[in-house]
Tab-separated table of C-alpha atoms in Angstrom:
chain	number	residue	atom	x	y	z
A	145	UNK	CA	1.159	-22.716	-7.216
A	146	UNK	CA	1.403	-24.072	-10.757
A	147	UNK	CA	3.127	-21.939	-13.299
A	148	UNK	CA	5.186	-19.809	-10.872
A	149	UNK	CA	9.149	-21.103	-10.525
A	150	UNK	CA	9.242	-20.750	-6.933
A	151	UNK	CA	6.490	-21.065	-3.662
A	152	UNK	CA	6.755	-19.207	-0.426
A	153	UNK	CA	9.578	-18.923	2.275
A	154	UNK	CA	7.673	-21.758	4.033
A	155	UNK	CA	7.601	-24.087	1.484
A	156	UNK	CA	11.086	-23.745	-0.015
A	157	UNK	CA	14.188	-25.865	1.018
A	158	UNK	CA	16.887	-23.941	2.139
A	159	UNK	CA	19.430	-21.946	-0.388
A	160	UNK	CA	15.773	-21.882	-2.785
A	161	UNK	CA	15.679	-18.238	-2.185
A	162	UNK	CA	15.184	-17.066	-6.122
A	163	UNK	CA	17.247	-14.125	-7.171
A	164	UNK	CA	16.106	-10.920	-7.540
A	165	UNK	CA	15.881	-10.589	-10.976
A	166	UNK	CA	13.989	-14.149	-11.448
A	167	UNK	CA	11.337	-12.026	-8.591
A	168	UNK	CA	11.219	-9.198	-10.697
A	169	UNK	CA	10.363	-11.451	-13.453
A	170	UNK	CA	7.347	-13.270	-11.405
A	171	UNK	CA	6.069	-10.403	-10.441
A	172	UNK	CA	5.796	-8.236	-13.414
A	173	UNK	CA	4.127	-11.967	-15.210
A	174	UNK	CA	1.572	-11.923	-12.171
A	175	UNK	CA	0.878	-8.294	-11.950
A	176	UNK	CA	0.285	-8.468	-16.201
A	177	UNK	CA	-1.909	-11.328	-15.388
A	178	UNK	CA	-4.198	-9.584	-12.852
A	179	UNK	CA	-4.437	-6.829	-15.218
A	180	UNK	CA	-7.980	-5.304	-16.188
A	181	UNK	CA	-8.623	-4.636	-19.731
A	182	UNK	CA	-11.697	-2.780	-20.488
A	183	UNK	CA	-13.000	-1.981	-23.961
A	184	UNK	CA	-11.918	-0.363	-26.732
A	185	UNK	CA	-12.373	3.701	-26.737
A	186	UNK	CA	-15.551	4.710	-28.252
A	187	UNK	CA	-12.984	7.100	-30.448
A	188	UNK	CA	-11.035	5.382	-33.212
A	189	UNK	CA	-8.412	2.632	-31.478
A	190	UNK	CA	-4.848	3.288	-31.751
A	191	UNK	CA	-4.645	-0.559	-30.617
A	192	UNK	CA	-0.479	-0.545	-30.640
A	193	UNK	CA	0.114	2.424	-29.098
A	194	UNK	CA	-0.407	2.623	-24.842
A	195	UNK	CA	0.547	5.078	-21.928
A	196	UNK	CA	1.314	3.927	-18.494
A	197	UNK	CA	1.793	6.345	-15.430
A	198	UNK	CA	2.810	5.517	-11.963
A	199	UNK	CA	0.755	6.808	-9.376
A	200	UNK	CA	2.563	8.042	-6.068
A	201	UNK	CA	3.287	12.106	-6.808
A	202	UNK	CA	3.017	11.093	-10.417
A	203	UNK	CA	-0.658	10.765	-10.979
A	204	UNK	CA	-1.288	11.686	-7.173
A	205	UNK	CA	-0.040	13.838	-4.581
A	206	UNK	CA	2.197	11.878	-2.129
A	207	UNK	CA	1.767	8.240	-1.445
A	208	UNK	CA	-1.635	6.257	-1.995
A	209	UNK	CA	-0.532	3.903	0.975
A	210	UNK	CA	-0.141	6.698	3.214
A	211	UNK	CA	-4.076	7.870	2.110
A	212	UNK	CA	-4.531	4.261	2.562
A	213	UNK	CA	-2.929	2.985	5.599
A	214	UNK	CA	-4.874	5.957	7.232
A	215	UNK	CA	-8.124	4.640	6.342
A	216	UNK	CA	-7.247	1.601	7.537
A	217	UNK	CA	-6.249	2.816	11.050
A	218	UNK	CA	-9.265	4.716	11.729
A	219	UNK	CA	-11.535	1.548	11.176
A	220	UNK	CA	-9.310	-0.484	13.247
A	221	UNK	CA	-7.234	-2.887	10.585
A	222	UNK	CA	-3.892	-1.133	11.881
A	223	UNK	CA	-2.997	0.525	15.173
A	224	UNK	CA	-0.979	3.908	14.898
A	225	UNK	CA	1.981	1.941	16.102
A	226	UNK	CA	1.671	-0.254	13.296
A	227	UNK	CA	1.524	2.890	10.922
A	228	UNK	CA	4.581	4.511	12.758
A	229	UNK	CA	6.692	1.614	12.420
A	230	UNK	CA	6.290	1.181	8.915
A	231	UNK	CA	7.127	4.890	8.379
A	232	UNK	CA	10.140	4.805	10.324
A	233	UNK	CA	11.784	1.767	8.732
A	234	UNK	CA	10.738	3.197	5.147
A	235	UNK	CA	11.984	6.402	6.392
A	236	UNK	CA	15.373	5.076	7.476
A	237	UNK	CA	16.007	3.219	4.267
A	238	UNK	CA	15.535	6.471	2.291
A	239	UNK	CA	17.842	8.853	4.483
A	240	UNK	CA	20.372	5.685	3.492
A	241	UNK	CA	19.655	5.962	-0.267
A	242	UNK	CA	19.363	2.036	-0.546
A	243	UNK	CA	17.240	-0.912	0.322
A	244	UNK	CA	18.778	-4.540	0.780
A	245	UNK	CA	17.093	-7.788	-0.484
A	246	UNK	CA	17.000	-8.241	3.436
A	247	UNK	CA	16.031	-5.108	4.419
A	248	UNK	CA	13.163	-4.932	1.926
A	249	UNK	CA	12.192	-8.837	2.911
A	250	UNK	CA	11.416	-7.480	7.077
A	251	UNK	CA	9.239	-4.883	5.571
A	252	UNK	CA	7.638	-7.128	3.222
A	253	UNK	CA	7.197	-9.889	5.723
A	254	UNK	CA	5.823	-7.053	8.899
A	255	UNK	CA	3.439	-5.579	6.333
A	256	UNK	CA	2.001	-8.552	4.957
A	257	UNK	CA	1.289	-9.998	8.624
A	258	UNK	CA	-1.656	-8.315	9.451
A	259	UNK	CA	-3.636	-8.741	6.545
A	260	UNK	CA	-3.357	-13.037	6.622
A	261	UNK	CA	-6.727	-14.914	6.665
A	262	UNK	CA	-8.625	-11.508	5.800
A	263	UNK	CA	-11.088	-11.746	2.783
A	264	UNK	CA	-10.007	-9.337	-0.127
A	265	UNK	CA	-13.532	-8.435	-0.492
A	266	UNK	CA	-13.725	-6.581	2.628
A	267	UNK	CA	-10.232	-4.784	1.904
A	268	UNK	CA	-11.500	-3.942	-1.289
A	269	UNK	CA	-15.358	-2.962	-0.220
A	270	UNK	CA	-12.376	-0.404	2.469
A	271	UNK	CA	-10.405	0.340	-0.345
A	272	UNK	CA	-13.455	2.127	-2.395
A	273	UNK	CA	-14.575	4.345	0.846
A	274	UNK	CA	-11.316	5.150	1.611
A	275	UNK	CA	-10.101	6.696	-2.110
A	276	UNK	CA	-13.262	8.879	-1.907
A	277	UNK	CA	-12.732	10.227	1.791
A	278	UNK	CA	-8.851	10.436	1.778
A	279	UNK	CA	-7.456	9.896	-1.956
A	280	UNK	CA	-9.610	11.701	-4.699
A	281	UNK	CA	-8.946	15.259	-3.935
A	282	UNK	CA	-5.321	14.234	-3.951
A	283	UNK	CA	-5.290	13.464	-7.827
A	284	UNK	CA	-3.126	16.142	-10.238
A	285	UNK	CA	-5.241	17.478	-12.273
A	286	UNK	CA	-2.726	18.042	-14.769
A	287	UNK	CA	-1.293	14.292	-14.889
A	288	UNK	CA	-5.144	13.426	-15.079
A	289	UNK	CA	-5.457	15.633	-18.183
A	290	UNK	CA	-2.093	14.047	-19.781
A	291	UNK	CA	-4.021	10.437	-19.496
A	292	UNK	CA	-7.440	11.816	-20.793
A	293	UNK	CA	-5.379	12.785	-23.954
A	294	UNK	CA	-4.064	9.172	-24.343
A	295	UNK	CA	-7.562	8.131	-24.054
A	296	UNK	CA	-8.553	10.917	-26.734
A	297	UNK	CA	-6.298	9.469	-29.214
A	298	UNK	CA	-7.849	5.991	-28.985
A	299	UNK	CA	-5.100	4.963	-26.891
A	300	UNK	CA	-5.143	2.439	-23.418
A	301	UNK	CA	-4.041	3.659	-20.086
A	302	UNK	CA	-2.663	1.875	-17.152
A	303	UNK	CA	-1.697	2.970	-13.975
A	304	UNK	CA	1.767	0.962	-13.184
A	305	UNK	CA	2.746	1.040	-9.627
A	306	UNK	CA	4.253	-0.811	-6.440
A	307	UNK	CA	0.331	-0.140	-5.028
A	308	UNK	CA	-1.035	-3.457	-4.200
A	309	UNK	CA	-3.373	-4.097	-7.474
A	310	UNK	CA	-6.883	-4.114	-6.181
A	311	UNK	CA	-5.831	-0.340	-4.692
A	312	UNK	CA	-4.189	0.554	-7.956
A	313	UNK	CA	-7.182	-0.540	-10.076
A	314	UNK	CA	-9.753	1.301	-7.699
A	315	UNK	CA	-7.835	4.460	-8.621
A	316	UNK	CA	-7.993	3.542	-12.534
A	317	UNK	CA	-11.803	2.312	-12.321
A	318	UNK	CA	-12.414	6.428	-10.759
A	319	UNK	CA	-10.244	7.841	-13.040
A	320	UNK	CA	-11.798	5.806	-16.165
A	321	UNK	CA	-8.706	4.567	-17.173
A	322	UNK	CA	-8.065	0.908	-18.679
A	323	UNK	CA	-6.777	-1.185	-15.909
A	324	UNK	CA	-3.976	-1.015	-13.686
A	325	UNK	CA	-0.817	-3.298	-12.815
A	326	UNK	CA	0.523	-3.557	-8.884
A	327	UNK	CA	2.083	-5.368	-6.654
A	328	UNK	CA	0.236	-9.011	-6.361
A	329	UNK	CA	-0.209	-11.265	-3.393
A	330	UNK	CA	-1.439	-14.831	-3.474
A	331	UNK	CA	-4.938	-15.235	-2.462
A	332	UNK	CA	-6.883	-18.505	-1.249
A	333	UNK	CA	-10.056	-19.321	-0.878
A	334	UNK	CA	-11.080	-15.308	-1.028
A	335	UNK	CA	-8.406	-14.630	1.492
A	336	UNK	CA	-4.764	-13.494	1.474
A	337	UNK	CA	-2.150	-16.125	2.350
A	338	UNK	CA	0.514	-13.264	3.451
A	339	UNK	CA	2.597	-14.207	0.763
A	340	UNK	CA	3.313	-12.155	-2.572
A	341	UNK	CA	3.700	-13.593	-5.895
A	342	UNK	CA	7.281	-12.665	-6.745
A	343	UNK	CA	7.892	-9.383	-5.392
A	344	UNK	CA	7.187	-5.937	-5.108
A	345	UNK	CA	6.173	-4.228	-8.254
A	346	UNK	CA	9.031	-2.059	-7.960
A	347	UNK	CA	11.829	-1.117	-10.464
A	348	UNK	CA	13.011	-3.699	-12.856
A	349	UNK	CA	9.546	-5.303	-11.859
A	350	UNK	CA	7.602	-2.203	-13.311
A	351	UNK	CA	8.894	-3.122	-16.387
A	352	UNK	CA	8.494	-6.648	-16.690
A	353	UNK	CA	5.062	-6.102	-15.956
A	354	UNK	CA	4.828	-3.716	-18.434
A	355	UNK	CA	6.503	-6.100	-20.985
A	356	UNK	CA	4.578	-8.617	-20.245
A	357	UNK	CA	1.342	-6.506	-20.824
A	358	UNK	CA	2.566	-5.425	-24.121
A	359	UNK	CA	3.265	-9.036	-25.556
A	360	UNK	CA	-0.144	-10.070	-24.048
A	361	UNK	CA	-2.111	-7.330	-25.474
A	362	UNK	CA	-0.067	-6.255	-29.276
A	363	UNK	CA	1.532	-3.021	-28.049
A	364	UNK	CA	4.291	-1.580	-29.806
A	365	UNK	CA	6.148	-0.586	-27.276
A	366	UNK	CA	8.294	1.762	-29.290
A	367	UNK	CA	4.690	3.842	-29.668
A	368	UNK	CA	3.911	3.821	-25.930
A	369	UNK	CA	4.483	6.357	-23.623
A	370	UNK	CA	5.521	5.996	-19.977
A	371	UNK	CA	5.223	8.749	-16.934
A	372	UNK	CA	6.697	8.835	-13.532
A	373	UNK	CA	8.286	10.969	-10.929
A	374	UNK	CA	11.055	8.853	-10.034
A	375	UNK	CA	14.688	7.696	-10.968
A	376	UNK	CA	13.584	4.450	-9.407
A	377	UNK	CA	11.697	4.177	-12.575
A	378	UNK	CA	13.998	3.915	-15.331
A	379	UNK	CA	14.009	0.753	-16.251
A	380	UNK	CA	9.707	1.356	-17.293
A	381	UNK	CA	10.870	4.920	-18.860
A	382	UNK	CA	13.663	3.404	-21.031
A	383	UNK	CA	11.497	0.693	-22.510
A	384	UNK	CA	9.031	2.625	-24.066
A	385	UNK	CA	9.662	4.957	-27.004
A	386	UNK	CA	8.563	8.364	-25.386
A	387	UNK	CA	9.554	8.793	-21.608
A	388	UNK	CA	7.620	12.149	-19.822
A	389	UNK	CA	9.210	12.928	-16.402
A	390	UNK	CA	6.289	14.377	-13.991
A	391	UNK	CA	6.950	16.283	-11.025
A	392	UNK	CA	10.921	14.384	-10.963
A	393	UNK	CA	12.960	13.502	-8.295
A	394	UNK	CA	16.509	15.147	-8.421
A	395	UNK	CA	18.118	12.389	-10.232
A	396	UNK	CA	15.443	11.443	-12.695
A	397	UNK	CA	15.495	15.198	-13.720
A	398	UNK	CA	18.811	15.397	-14.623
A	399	UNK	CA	18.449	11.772	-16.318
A	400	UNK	CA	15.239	13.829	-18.266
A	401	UNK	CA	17.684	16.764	-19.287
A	402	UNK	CA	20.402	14.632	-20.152
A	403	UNK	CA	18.583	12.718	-23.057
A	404	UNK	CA	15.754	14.775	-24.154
A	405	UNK	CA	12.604	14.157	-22.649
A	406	UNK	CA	9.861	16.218	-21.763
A	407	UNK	CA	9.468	17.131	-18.039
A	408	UNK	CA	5.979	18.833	-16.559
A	409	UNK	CA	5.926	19.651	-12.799
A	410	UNK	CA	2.538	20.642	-11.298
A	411	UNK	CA	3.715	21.216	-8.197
A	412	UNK	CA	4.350	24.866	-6.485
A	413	UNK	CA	7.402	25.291	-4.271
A	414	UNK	CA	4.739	24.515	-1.441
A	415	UNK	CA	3.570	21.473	-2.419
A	416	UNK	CA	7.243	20.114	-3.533
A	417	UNK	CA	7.981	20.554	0.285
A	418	UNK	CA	4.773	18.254	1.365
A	419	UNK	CA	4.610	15.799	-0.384
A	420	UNK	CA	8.108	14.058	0.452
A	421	UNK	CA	5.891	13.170	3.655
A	422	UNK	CA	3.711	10.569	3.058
A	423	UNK	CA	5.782	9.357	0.438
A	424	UNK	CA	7.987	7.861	3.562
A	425	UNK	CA	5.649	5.462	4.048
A	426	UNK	CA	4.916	4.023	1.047
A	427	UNK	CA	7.318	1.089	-0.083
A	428	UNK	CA	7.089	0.106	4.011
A	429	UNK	CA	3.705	-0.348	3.622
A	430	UNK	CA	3.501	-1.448	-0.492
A	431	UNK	CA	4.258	-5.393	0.405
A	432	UNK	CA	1.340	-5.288	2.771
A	433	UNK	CA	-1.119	-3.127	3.892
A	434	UNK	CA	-2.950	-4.808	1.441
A	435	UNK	CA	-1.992	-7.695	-1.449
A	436	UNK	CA	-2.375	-7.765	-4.486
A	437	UNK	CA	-5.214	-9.771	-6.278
A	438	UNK	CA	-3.962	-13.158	-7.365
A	439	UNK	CA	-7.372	-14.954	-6.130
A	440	UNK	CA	-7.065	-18.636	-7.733
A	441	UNK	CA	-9.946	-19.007	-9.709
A	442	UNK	CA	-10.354	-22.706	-9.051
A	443	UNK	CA	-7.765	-22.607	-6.345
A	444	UNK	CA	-5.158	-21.409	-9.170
A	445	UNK	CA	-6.010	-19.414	-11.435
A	446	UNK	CA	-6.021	-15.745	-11.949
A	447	UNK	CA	-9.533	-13.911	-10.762
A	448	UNK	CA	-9.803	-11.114	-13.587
């Protein structure tokens, strides 16, 4: 695939494998790429200054892949065995507290099986029906409000997430946000290989993305503002100037206490408790339930 430093498992010699940083780096440049950008506000633009929020228990409650995978089992993509496999290796990863290169690469490779040959069309046309039975209710209203006052000021908004992009930018088309940056998989012919483009968007990935984005589109990123829930987030939260900590994990509360940044949790006691739930299942089922959009517009190039 021209322009990307490395090709697939398959088509690698052996000791090719790229480091982890160098897949960071691919797949924050992909997931930039696939990026929507709509208009400017109809409000006077603030054209440097940007907010980005991750979605899962940031924007919504629990995981969107959970939501997702759901959908997808009741119309027959996924059996319930496939779902409770995915939970259980995600779930066992977590109780550890880490995730190997090799431990992340089964998951990646498991998840990514089933969807091979399909057409992104029809996991998109899915994707749609599924955010309005399963997903919509499941938005914080208060996180909502926090982007609508980005928008307000004449500012962009994208949702930044390991969510495979065409998922991540259904949620931002329903919220009427800008666009959305996710986790991208190589597409051919209208169809998904079963290969990602880099890796995950996850971590350091988040913020090359978001990098990448900024350079692309004249964003100061010294004026932006970026929102999550997780320590697993830093690396997004320390590159832009104003870092909001919403509904934190442990960790990335006492990292929010520690230097000063603003923390809003719209969760009761109740909730807290729930949502740790589906959010087992979401990085097990992030590199595959469904891709990413990296359609090659001529056989390779980017489709939005």
């Amino acid at each position: 695939m021209p322009g990307l430093p490395f090709r697939s498992r398959r088509g690698r010699a052996a000791g090719a494998v790229p480091d982890e940083e160098t897949r960071a780096h691919v797949a924050g440049a992909a997931s930039a790429a696939a990026a929507e950008v709509e208009p400017v506000p109809a409000v006077v633009a603030d054209r440097t200054a940007a907010a980005f929020f991750d979605v899962d228990n940031t924007m919504m409650m629990g995981a969107s892949l959970f939501w997702f995978a759901r959908g997808l089992a009741s119309r027959k993509y996924l059996t319930s065995r496939d779902l409770k496999r995915f939970v259980w290796q995600q779930a066992k990863f977590r109780i550890a507290g880490s995730e190997s290169a090799g431990d992340m690469l089964t998951i990646r490779e498991s998840a990514l099986a089933f969807v091979t040959g399909r057409e992104v069309a029809e996991i998109v046309q899915a994707g749609e029906e599924i955010y309005d039975e399963l997903m919509a209710d499941r938005i914080w209203s208060g996180t909502r409000n926090l982007a609508q006052q980005h928008l307000d000021a004449g500012q962009r908004v994208w949702l930044v997430t390991a969510t495979p992009v065409e998922l991540a930018r259904i949620i931002a088309h329903r919220l009427g946000l800008t666009g959305a940056l996710g986790t991208v998989s190589e597409v051919v012919d209208g169809c998904y290989t079963g290969r990602l483009v880099g890796e995950l968007m996850h971590g350091e990935a988040k913020a090359e993305a978001v990098r990448a984005l900024a350079e692309r589109e004249g964003l100061d990123l010294s004026r932006c503002t970026a929102y999550s829930d997780s320590a697993n987030d830093l690396p997004m939260l320390t590159l832009t100037g104003t870092a909001v900590a919403v509904n934190p994990d442990t960790e990335l509360r006492a990292v929010a206490r520690s230097r000063g940044w603003t923390i809003r949790d719209f969760r009761t006691g109740r909730k807290a408790a729930r949502i740790g739930v589906p959010t087992v299942a979401a990085a097990a089922l992030t590199g595959g339930v469904v891709g990413g959009a990296v359609a090659l517009r001529r056989r390779n190039a980017w489709p939005f």
